[in-house]
Short mmCIF file of C-alpha atoms in Angstrom, two decimals:
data_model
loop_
_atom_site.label_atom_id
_atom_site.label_comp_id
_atom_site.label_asym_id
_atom_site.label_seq_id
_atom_site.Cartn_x
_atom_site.Cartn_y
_atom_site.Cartn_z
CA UNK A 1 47.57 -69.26 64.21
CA UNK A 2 46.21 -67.86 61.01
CA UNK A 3 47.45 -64.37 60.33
CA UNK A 4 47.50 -62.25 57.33
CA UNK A 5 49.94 -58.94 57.08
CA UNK A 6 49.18 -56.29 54.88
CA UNK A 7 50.28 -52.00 54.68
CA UNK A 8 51.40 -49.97 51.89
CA UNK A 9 53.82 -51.26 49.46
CA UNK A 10 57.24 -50.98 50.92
CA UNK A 11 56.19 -50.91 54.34
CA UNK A 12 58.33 -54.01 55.52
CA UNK A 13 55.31 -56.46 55.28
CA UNK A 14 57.75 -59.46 53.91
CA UNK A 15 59.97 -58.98 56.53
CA UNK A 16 57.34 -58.87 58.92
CA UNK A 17 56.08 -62.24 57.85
CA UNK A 18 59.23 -63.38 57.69
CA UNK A 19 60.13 -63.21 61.29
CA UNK A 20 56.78 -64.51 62.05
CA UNK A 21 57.49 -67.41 60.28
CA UNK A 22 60.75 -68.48 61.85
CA UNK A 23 58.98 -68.13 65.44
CA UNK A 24 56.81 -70.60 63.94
CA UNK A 25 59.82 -72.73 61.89
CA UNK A 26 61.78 -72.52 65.34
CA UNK A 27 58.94 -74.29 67.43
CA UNK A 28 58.83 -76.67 64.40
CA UNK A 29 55.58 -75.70 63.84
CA UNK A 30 53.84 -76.65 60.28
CA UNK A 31 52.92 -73.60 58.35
CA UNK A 32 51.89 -72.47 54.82
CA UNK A 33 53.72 -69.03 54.10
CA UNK A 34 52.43 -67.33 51.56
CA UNK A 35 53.26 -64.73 49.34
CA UNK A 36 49.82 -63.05 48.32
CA UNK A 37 51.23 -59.77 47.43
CA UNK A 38 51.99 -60.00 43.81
CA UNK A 39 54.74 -57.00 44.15
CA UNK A 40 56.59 -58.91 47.30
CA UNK A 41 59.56 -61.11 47.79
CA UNK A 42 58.51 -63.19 50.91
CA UNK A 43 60.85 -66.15 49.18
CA UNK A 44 63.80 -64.30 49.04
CA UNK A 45 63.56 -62.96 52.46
CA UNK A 46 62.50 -66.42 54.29
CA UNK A 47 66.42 -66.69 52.34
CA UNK A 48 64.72 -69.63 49.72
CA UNK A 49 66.91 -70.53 46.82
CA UNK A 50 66.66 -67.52 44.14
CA UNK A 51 66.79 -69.93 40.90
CA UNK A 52 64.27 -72.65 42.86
CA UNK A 53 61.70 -69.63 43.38
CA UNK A 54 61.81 -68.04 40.37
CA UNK A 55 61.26 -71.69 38.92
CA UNK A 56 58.15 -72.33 41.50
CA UNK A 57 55.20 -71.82 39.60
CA UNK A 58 52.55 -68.94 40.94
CA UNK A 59 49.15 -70.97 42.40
CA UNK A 60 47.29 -68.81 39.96
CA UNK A 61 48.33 -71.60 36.89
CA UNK A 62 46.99 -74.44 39.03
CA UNK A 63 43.84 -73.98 38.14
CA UNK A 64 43.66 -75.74 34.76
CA UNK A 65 45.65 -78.63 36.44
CA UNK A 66 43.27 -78.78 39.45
CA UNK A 67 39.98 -78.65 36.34
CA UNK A 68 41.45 -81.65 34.61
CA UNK A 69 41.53 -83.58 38.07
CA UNK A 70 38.21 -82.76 39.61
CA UNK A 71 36.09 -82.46 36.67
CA UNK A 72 33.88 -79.80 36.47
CA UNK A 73 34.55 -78.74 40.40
CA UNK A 74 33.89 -75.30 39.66
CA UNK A 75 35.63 -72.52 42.10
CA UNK A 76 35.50 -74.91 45.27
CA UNK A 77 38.62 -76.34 46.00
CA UNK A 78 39.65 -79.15 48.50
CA UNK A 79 43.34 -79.09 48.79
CA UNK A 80 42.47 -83.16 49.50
CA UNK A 81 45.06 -85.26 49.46
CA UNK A 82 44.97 -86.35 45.58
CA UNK A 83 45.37 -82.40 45.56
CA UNK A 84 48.06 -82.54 47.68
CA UNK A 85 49.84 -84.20 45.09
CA UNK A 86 49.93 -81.93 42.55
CA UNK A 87 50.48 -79.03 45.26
CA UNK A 88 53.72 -80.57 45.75
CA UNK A 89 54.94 -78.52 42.82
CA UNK A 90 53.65 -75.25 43.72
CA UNK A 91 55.30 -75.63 47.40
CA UNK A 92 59.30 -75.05 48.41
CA UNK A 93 59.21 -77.09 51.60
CA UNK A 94 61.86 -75.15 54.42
CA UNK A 95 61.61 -77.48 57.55
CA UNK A 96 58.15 -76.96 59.17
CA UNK A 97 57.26 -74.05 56.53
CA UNK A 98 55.77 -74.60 53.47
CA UNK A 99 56.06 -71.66 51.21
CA UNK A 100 53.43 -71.16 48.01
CA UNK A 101 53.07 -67.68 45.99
CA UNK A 102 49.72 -66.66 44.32
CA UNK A 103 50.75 -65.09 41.36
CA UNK A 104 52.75 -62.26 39.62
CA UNK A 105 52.93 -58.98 39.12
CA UNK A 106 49.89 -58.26 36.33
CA UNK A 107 51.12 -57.31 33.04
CA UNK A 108 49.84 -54.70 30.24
CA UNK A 109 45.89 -55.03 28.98
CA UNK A 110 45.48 -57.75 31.09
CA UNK A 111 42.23 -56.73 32.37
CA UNK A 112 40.28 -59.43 33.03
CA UNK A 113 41.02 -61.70 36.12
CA UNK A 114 37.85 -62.94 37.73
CA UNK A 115 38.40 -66.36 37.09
CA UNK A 116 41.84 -66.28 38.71
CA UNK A 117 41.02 -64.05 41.98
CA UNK A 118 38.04 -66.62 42.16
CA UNK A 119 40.20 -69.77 41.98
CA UNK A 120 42.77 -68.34 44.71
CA UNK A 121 39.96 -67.09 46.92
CA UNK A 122 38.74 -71.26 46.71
CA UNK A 123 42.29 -72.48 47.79
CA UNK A 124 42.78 -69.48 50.72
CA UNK A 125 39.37 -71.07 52.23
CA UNK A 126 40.66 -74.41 52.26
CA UNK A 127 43.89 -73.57 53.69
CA UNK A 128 42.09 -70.95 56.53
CA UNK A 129 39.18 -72.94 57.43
CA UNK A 130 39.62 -76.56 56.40
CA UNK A 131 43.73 -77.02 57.11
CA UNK A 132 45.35 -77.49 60.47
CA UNK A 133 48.62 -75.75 59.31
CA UNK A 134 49.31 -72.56 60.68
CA UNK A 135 49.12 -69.42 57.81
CA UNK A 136 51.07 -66.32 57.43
CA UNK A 137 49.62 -64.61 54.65
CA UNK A 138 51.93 -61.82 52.90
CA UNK A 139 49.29 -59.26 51.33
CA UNK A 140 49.40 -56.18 49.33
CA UNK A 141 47.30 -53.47 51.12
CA UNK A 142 44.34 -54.77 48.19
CA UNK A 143 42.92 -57.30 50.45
CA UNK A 144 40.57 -58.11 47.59
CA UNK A 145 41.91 -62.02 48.32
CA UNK A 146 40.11 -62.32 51.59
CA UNK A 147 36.40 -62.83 51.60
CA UNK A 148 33.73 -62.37 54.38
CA UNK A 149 33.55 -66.35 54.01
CA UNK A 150 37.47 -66.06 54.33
CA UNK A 151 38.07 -63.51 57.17
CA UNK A 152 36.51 -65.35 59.46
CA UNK A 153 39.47 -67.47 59.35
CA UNK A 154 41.86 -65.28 59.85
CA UNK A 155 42.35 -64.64 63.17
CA UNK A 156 44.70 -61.43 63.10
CA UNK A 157 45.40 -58.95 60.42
CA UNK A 158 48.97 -57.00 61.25
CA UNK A 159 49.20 -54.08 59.22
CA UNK A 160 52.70 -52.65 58.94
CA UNK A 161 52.76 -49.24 59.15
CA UNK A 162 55.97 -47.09 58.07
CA UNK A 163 56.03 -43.23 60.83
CA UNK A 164 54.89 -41.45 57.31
CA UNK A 165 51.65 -39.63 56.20
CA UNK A 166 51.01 -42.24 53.27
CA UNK A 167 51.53 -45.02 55.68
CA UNK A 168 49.19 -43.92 57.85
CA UNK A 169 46.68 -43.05 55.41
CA UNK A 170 47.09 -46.51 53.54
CA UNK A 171 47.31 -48.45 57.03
CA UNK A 172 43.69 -46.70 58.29
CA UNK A 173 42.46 -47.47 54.90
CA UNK A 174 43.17 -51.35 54.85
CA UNK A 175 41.85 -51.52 58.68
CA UNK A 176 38.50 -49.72 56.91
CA UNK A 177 38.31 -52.66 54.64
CA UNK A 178 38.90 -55.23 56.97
CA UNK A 179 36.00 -53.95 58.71
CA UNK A 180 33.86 -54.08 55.95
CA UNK A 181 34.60 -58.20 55.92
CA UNK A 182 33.97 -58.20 59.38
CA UNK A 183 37.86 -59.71 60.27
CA UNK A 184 37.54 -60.42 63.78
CA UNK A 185 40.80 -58.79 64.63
CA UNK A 186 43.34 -56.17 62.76
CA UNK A 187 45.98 -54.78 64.95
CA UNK A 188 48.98 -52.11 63.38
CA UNK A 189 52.75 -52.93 63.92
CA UNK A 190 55.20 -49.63 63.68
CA UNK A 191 58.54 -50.11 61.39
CA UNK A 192 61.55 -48.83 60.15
CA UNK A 193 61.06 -46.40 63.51
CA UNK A 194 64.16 -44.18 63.87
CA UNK A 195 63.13 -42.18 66.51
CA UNK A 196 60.98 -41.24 69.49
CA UNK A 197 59.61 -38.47 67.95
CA UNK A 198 58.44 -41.44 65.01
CA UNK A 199 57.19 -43.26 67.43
CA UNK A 200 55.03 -40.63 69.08
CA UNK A 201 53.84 -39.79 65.18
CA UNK A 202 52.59 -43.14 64.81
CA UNK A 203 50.62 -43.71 68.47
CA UNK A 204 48.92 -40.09 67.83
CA UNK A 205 47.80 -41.22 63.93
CA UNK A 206 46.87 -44.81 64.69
CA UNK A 207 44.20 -46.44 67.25
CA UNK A 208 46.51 -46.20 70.43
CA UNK A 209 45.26 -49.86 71.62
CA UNK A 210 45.54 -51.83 68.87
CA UNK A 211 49.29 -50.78 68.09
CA UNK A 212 51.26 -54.17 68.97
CA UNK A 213 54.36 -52.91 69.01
CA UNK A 214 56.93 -51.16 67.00
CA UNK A 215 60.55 -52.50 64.87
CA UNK A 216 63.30 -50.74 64.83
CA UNK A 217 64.81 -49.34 61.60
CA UNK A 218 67.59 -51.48 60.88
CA UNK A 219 70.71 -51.14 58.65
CA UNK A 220 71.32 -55.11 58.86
CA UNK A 221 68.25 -55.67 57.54
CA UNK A 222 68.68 -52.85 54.43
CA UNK A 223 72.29 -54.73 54.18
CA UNK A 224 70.92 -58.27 53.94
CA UNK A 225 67.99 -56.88 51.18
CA UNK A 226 70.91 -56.34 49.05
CA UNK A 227 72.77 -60.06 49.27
CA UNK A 228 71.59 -62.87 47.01
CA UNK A 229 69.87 -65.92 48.89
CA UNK A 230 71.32 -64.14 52.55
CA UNK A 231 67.51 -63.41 54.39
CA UNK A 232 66.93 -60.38 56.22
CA UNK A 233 65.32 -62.39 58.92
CA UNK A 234 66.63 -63.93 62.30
CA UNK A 235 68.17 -60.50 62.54
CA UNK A 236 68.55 -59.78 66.34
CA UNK A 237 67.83 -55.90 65.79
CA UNK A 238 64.00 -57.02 64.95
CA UNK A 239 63.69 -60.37 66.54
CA UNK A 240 63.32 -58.49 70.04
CA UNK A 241 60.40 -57.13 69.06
CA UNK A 242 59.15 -59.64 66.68
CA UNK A 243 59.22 -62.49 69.54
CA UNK A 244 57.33 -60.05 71.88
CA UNK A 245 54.54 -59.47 69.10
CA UNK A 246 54.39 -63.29 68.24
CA UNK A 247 54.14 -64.03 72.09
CA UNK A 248 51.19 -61.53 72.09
CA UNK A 249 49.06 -62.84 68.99
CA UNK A 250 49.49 -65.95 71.05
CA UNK A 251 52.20 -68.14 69.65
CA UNK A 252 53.51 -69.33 72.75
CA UNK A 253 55.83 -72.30 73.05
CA UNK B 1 55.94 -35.46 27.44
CA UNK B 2 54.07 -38.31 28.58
CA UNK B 3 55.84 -40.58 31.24
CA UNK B 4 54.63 -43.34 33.23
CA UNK B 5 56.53 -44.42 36.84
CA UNK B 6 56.98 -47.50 37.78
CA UNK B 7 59.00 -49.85 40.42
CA UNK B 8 57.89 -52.14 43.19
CA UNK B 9 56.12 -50.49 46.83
CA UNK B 10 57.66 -48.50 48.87
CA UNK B 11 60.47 -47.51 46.24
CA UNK B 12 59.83 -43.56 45.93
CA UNK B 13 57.30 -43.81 42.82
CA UNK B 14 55.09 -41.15 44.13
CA UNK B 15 58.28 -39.03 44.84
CA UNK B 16 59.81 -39.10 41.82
CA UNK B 17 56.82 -38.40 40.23
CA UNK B 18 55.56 -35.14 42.26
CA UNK B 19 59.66 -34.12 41.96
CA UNK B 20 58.98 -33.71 37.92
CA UNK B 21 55.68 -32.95 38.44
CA UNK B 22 57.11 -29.91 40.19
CA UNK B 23 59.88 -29.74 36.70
CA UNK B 24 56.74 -29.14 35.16
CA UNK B 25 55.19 -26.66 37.21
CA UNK B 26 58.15 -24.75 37.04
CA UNK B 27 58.19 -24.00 33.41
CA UNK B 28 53.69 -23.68 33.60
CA UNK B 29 53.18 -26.87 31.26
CA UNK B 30 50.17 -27.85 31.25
CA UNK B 31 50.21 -31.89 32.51
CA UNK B 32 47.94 -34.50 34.28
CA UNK B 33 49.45 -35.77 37.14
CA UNK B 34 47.68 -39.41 37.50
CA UNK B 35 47.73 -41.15 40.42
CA UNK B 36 47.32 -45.26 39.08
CA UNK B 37 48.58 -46.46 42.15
CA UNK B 38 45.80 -47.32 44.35
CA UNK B 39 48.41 -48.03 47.38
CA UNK B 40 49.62 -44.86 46.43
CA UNK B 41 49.74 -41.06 47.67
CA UNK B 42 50.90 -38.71 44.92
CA UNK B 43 48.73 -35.79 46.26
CA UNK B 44 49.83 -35.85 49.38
CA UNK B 45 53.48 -35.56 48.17
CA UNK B 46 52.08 -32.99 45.79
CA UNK B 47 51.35 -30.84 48.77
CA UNK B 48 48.03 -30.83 47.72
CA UNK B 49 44.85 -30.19 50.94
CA UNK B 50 44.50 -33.25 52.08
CA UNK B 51 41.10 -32.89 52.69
CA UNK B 52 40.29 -31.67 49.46
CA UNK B 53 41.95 -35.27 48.50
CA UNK B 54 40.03 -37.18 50.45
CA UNK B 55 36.73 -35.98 48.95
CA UNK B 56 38.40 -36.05 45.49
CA UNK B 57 35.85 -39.36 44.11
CA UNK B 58 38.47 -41.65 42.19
CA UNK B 59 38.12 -41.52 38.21
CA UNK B 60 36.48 -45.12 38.45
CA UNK B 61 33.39 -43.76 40.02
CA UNK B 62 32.92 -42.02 37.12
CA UNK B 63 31.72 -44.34 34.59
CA UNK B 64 28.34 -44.33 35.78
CA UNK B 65 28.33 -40.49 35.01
CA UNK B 66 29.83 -40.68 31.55
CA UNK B 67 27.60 -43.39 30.75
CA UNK B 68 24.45 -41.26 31.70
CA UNK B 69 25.35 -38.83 29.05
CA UNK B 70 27.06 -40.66 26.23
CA UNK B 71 24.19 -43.78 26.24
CA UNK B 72 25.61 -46.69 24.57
CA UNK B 73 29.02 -45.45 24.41
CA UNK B 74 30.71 -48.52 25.38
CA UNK B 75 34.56 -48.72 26.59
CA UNK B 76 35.40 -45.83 24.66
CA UNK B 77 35.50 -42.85 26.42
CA UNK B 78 36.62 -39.32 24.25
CA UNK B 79 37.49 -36.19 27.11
CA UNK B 80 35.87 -33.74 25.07
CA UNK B 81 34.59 -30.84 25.68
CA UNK B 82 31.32 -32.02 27.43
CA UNK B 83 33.00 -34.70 29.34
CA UNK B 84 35.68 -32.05 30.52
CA UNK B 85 32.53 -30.61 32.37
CA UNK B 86 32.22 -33.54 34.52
CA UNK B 87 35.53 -34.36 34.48
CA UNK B 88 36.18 -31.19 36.61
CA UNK B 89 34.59 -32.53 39.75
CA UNK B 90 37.61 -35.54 39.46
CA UNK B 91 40.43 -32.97 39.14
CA UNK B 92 42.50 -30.66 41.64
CA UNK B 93 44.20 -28.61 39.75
CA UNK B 94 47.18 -26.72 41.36
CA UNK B 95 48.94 -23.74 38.88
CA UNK B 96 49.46 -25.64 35.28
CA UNK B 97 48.90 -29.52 37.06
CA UNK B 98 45.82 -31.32 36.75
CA UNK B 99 45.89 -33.88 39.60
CA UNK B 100 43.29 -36.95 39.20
CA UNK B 101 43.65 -40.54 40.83
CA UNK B 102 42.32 -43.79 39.36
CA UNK B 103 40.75 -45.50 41.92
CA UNK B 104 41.10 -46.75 45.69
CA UNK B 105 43.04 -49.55 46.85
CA UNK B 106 40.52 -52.84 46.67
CA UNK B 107 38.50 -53.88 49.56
CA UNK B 108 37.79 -57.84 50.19
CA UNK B 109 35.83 -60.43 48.22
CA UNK B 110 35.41 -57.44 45.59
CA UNK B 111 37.31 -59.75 42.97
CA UNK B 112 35.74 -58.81 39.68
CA UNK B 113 36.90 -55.32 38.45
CA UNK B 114 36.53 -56.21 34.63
CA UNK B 115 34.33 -53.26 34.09
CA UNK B 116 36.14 -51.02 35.78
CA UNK B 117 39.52 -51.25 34.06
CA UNK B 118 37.48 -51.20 30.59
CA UNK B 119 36.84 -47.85 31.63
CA UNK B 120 40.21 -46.59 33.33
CA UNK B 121 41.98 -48.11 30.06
CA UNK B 122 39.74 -45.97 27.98
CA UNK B 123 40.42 -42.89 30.12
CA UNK B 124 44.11 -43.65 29.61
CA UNK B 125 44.05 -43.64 26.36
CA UNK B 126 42.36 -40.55 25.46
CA UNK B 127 44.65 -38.75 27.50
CA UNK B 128 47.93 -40.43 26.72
CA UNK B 129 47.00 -40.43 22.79
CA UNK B 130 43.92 -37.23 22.01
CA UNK B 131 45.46 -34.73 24.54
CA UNK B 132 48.47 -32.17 24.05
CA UNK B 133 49.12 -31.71 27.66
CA UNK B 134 52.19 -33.54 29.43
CA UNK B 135 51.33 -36.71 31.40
CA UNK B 136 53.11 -37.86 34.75
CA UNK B 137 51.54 -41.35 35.36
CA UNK B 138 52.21 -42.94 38.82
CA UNK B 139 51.58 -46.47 38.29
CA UNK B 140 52.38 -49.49 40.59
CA UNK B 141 54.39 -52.62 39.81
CA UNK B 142 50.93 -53.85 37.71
CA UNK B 143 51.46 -52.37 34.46
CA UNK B 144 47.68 -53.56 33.87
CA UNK B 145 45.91 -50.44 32.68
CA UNK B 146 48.31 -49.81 29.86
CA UNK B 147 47.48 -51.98 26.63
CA UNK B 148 49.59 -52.18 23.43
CA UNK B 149 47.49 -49.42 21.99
CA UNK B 150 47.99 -46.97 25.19
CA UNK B 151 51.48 -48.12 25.18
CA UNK B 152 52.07 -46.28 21.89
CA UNK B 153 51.27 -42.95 23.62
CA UNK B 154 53.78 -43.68 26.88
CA UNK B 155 56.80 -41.99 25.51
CA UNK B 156 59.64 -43.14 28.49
CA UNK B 157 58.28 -45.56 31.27
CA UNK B 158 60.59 -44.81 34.46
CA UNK B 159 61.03 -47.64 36.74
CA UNK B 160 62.07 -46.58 40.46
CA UNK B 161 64.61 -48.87 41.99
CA UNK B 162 65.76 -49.09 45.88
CA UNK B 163 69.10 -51.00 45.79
CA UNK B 164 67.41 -54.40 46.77
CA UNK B 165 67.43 -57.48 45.84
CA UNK B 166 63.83 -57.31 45.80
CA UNK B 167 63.45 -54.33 44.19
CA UNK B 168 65.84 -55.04 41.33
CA UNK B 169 63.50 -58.40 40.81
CA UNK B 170 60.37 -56.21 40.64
CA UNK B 171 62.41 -53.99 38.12
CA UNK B 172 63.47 -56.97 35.89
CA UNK B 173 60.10 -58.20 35.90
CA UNK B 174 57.85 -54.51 35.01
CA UNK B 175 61.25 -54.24 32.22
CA UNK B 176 59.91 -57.22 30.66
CA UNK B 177 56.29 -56.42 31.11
CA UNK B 178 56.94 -53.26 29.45
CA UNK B 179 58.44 -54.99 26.09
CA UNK B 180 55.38 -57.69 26.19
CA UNK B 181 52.89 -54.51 25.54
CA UNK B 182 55.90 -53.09 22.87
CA UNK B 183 56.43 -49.74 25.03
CA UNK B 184 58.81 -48.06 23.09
CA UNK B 185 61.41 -46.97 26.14
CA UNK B 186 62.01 -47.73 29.50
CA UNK B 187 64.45 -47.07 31.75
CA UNK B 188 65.79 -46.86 35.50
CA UNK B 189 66.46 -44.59 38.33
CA UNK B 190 67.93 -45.69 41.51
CA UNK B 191 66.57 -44.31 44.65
CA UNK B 192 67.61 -44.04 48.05
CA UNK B 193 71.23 -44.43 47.61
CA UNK B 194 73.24 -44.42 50.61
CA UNK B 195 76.72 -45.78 49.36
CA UNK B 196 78.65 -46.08 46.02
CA UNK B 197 77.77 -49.85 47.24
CA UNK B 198 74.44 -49.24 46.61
CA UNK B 199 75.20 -47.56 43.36
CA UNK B 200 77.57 -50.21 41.97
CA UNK B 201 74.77 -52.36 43.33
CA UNK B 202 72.13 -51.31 40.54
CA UNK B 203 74.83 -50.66 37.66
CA UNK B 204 75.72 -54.53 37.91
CA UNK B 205 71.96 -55.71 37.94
CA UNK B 206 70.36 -53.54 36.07
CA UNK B 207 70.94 -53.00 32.10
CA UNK B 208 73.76 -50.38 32.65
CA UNK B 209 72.89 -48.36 29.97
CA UNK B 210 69.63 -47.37 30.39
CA UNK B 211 70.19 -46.03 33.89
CA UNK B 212 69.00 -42.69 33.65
CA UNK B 213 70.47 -41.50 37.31
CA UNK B 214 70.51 -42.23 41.18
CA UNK B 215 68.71 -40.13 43.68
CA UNK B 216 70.17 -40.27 47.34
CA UNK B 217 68.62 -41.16 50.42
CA UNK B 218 66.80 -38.13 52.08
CA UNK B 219 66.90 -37.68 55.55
CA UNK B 220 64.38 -34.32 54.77
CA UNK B 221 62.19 -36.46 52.38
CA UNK B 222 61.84 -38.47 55.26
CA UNK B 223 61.15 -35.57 57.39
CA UNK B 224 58.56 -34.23 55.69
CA UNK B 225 56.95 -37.27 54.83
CA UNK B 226 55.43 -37.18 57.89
CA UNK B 227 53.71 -33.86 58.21
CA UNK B 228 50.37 -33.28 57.25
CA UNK B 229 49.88 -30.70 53.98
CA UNK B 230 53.84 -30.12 53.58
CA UNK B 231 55.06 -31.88 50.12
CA UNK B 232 58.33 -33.99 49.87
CA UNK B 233 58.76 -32.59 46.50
CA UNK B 234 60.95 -29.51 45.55
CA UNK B 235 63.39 -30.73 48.25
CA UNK B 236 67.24 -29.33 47.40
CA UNK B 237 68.99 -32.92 48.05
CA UNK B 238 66.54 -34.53 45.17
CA UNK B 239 66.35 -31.38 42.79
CA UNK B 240 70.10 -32.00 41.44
CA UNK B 241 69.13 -35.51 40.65
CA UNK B 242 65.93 -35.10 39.46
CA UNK B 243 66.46 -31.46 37.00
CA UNK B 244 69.48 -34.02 35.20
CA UNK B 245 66.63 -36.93 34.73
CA UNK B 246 64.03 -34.11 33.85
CA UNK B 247 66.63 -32.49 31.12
CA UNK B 248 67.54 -36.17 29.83
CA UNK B 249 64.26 -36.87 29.06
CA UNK B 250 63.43 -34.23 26.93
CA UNK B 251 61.54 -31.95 29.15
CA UNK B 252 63.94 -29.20 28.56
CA UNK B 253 63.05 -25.21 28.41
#
């Protein structure tokens, strides 16, 4: 199961990915989570250790330790096992998951990032066509990660849409650029739904047959986002839904 | 007044902004509203036709334009008078606000965008240091088109905060972003407060005193966020809040 989430910022993509992952950590099933959205917390809502993530170093300063071990290896990278090594470092291991982030948020006049985004692309190839692991990929609604090589790896896209007007707009946006890659599948998930009437909003704005299903807005979850190292997932009011969409982008188990 | 907004996704960036956008209006002063968030919708909160904004080209098609008539001119871009000719194609203006938007939210395997934020930089800069008008800067979490030389012309940089633990991370981390490229002031607003727990939530993790105010949760924003061509902005339940922050900053009159 590889599966990347994106939708506008603040959307509930993390906690999306979230739940998916602990249908996957429940069936012990081994799989890289990983944060690609540089504005996201997927770490502190899979409940990691705060002071162990913020020490985990972003994949994005691998590269010069990767160049000293393969030699002039250019932008292909094997995550081998004499890379695995040195991955160790980057990972925080959580029973079956193993979670990585890309990088940070980008700072001031730093313009200039083609060698990074070019690196990161090389490692989310290996881990979507060349590892066995499953992949939840957290992304912003820039999808600029995946690839044309790359999409055809990933086997979903869920974008998370919130009932507004920017959602929608950002959400039919993203599915226009996943298009353009040719992903093989993007299908819309409705959050933070309070109503019927929101729900109604979102089947009449959206492609009617590719909306999975839609969350609940939940005040455990808003709770939980407040609480240091407490996640906001394995809450029950989204795991209903969440189990039916993971049964339908065929989890199983 | 020139004012940049920050904060991570999903916060209420875009409407703060259009709220003292609106400040502005008010009092006719003449201001750019920029929208720099490409997973952003300031015009829509605006109010603004929202098919008029969808054929509104993003400023970072522009380049090839500008270049055409200023051959050899480099990064630099000056908005004078015969580049205010072109210009006018990228703007919407609505009474004393000049709306433009940066650029689209980035498709996949488009990873090299060195050009491009030459040229958005440059635009920045000419209007946050040559122009007299008021600025109202939507920005997201990235910080990456302001330099240490645009920085200069940012007078207050506003960072939006949801009482999360993930927001407040994403705060901490554009704070210190912010004093890498020397901006000269930054401070906080929290938004959608539901609780004095929520409030007491951001005065203990945030730097107390440079907490400019806290918005409350909007059932209406909400509301209206969902209707086609009807703004979230000039909405009683934010006004209070947002007049106070609009006075405290200087705006005044």
């Amino acid at each position: 199961m590889k599966i990347a989430i994106s939708g506008k910022g603040g959307a509930g993509k993390s906690t999306v990915a979230a739940n998916l992952l602990y249908c996957c950590k429940a069936r012990h099933l081994p799989t890289f989570a990983i944060d690609a959205d540089p504005d996201a917390n997927l770490g502190l809502i899979l409940g990691l250790d705060p002071e162990k993530l913020a020490l985990l170093p972003p994949l994005s300063t691998l590269q010069e330790v990767i160049a000293g071990k393969h030699a002039g290896g250019g932008a292909f990278v094997d995550l081998n096992p004499s890379v695995e090594d040195i991955l160790e470092d980057y990972v925080l291991q959580d029973g079956s998951l193993r979670f990585l982030k890309m990088g940070g948020i980008k700072g001031g006049g730093t313009a200039c990032y083609c060698k990074e985004n070019a690196f990161l692309n090389a490692i989310l190839t290996s881990v979507l066509l060349d590892r066995p692991e499953s992949v939840v990929l957290d992304m912003s609604a820039g999808i600029e990660h995946l690839t044309r090589g790359t999409a055809r790896g990933v086997e979903l896209m869920l974008v998370v849409v919130e009932p507004t007007r920017a959602g929608i707009t950002t959400a039919l946006a993203v599915d226009q650029l996943a298009a353009d890659i040719e992903l093989p599948r993007v299908a819309f998930i409705g959050n933070k739904i309070r109503s019927v009437a929101d729900q109604r909003y979102l089947y009449s704005s959206l492609p009617r047959e590719r909306i999975l299903g839609m969350l609940p807005f939940s005040e455990t979850v808003l709770e939980k986002a407040r609480q240091v190292g407490r996640s906001g997932f394995q809450e029950m009011d989204l795991m209903v839904g969440i189990e039916g969409i993971y049964q339908q982008i065929g989890g199983g188990g």
